[in-house]
């Protein structure tokens, strides 16, 4: 089973950028669709972005389109989330997810990272 470790979170001001990284262990990383989710205090975990095993297909939640970019480097077993023009409402714990499959409007996730905190001040 793949294990995931996120990094790159922190405290930034509105309008700033951050890049999150997710390092995966295991030789099967390149077979998995990967993604990012986030959970703000008092809210449910929500989908942020996903990327296919090859990197050729990506998808984003509507509120992140044009601001966030997901990418992956299969040679480094790493997936990234570049976040630009950050807003205070982007404040959340961001989780890396592996082996994503979507069934209707529901995501099934095979493995989660431990999460990294992103805080955006106004």
Coordinates of C-alpha atoms in Angstrom, one line a residue:
X1 CA 0.0 0.0 0.0
X2 CA 1.2 3.4 -0.9
X3 CA 2.2 5.8 2.0
X4 CA 1.9 9.6 1.5
X5 CA 3.7 12.5 3.2
X6 CA 2.7 16.1 2.5
X7 CA 4.8 19.2 2.9
X8 CA 4.8 22.8 2.0
X9 CA 2.0 24.2 4.1
X10 CA 2.3 27.3 6.1
X11 CA 1.0 30.8 7.0
X12 CA 0.7 33.2 4.1
X13 CA -1.1 36.4 3.3
X14 CA -4.0 36.8 0.9
X15 CA -2.8 36.9 -2.7
X16 CA 0.4 34.9 -2.0
X17 CA 1.3 31.5 -3.5
X18 CA 2.2 28.2 -2.0
X19 CA 3.3 24.8 -3.5
X20 CA 2.3 21.7 -1.7
X21 CA 4.2 18.5 -2.3
X22 CA 3.2 14.9 -1.6
X23 CA 5.9 12.2 -1.6
X24 CA 4.7 8.7 -2.1
X25 CA 6.4 5.5 -1.2
X26 CA 6.0 2.3 -3.2
X27 CA 6.7 1.3 -6.7
X28 CA 3.1 1.4 -7.8
X29 CA 2.8 5.2 -7.5
X30 CA 2.7 5.7 -11.3
X31 CA -0.3 3.5 -11.6
X32 CA -2.5 5.6 -9.4
X33 CA -4.7 8.6 -10.0
X34 CA -3.7 11.2 -7.3
X35 CA -5.5 14.1 -5.8
X36 CA -5.8 16.8 -3.2
X37 CA -8.6 17.4 -0.8
X38 CA -9.0 19.9 2.0
X39 CA -10.9 20.3 5.2
X40 CA -11.6 23.6 6.9
X41 CA -12.6 23.8 10.6
X42 CA -16.2 22.8 11.1
X43 CA -16.6 21.7 7.5
X44 CA -16.5 18.4 5.6
X45 CA -13.5 17.3 3.6
X46 CA -13.9 18.6 0.0
X47 CA -12.3 17.7 -3.3
X48 CA -9.7 20.1 -4.6
X49 CA -8.0 18.6 -7.7
X50 CA -7.1 15.3 -9.3
X51 CA -4.6 14.0 -11.8
X52 CA -4.5 10.8 -13.9
X53 CA -1.7 8.3 -13.6
X54 CA 0.0 9.7 -16.6
X55 CA -0.6 13.3 -15.8
X56 CA -2.5 13.8 -19.0
X57 CA -5.8 14.5 -17.4
X58 CA -6.6 16.9 -14.5
X59 CA -9.8 18.1 -12.8
X60 CA -10.5 20.8 -10.3
X61 CA -13.2 22.0 -8.0
X62 CA -14.9 25.1 -9.5
X63 CA -13.6 27.4 -6.8
X64 CA -10.0 26.4 -7.5
X65 CA -10.0 26.6 -11.3
X66 CA -7.6 29.1 -12.6
X67 CA -5.8 29.5 -9.3
X68 CA -4.6 26.0 -8.4
X69 CA -2.6 23.6 -10.6
X70 CA -2.0 19.9 -9.9
X71 CA 1.0 18.1 -11.4
X72 CA 3.0 15.0 -10.8
X73 CA 6.5 13.7 -11.4
X74 CA 6.3 9.9 -11.5
X75 CA 10.1 9.6 -11.6
X76 CA 10.1 11.3 -8.1
X77 CA 7.0 9.6 -6.8
X78 CA 5.6 13.1 -6.1
X79 CA 2.5 15.0 -6.7
X80 CA 2.3 18.8 -6.4
X81 CA -0.4 21.4 -5.8
X82 CA 0.6 24.9 -6.9
X83 CA -1.8 27.4 -5.2
X84 CA -1.8 31.0 -6.4
X85 CA -3.9 34.0 -5.4
X86 CA -4.7 32.5 -2.1
X87 CA -7.7 33.7 -0.2
X88 CA -8.6 33.5 3.5
X89 CA -11.3 30.9 2.6
X90 CA -8.6 28.6 1.3
X91 CA -7.5 28.1 4.9
X92 CA -7.7 24.4 5.6
X93 CA -5.8 21.2 6.2
X94 CA -4.8 19.9 2.8
X95 CA -4.7 16.1 2.3
X96 CA -2.9 14.2 -0.4
X97 CA -4.9 11.2 -1.8
X98 CA -3.9 8.2 -3.8
X99 CA -5.8 5.7 -6.0
X100 CA -8.7 7.9 -6.7
X101 CA -11.9 6.7 -8.4
X102 CA -15.0 8.7 -8.9
X103 CA -18.5 7.1 -8.6
X104 CA -21.0 9.6 -9.6
X105 CA -20.4 12.6 -7.3
X106 CA -18.5 10.5 -4.7
X107 CA -14.7 9.9 -4.6
X108 CA -13.2 6.7 -3.4
X109 CA -9.7 7.1 -2.0
X110 CA -7.3 4.3 -1.5
X111 CA -4.8 6.1 0.8
X112 CA -4.6 9.4 2.6
X113 CA -1.7 11.5 3.8
X114 CA -1.6 13.0 7.2
X115 CA -2.4 16.5 6.0
X116 CA -0.6 19.8 6.0
X117 CA -2.0 23.1 7.3
X118 CA -2.5 26.1 5.0
X119 CA -3.5 29.3 6.7
X120 CA -4.2 32.4 4.7
X121 CA -4.5 35.7 6.5
X122 CA -6.4 38.7 5.2

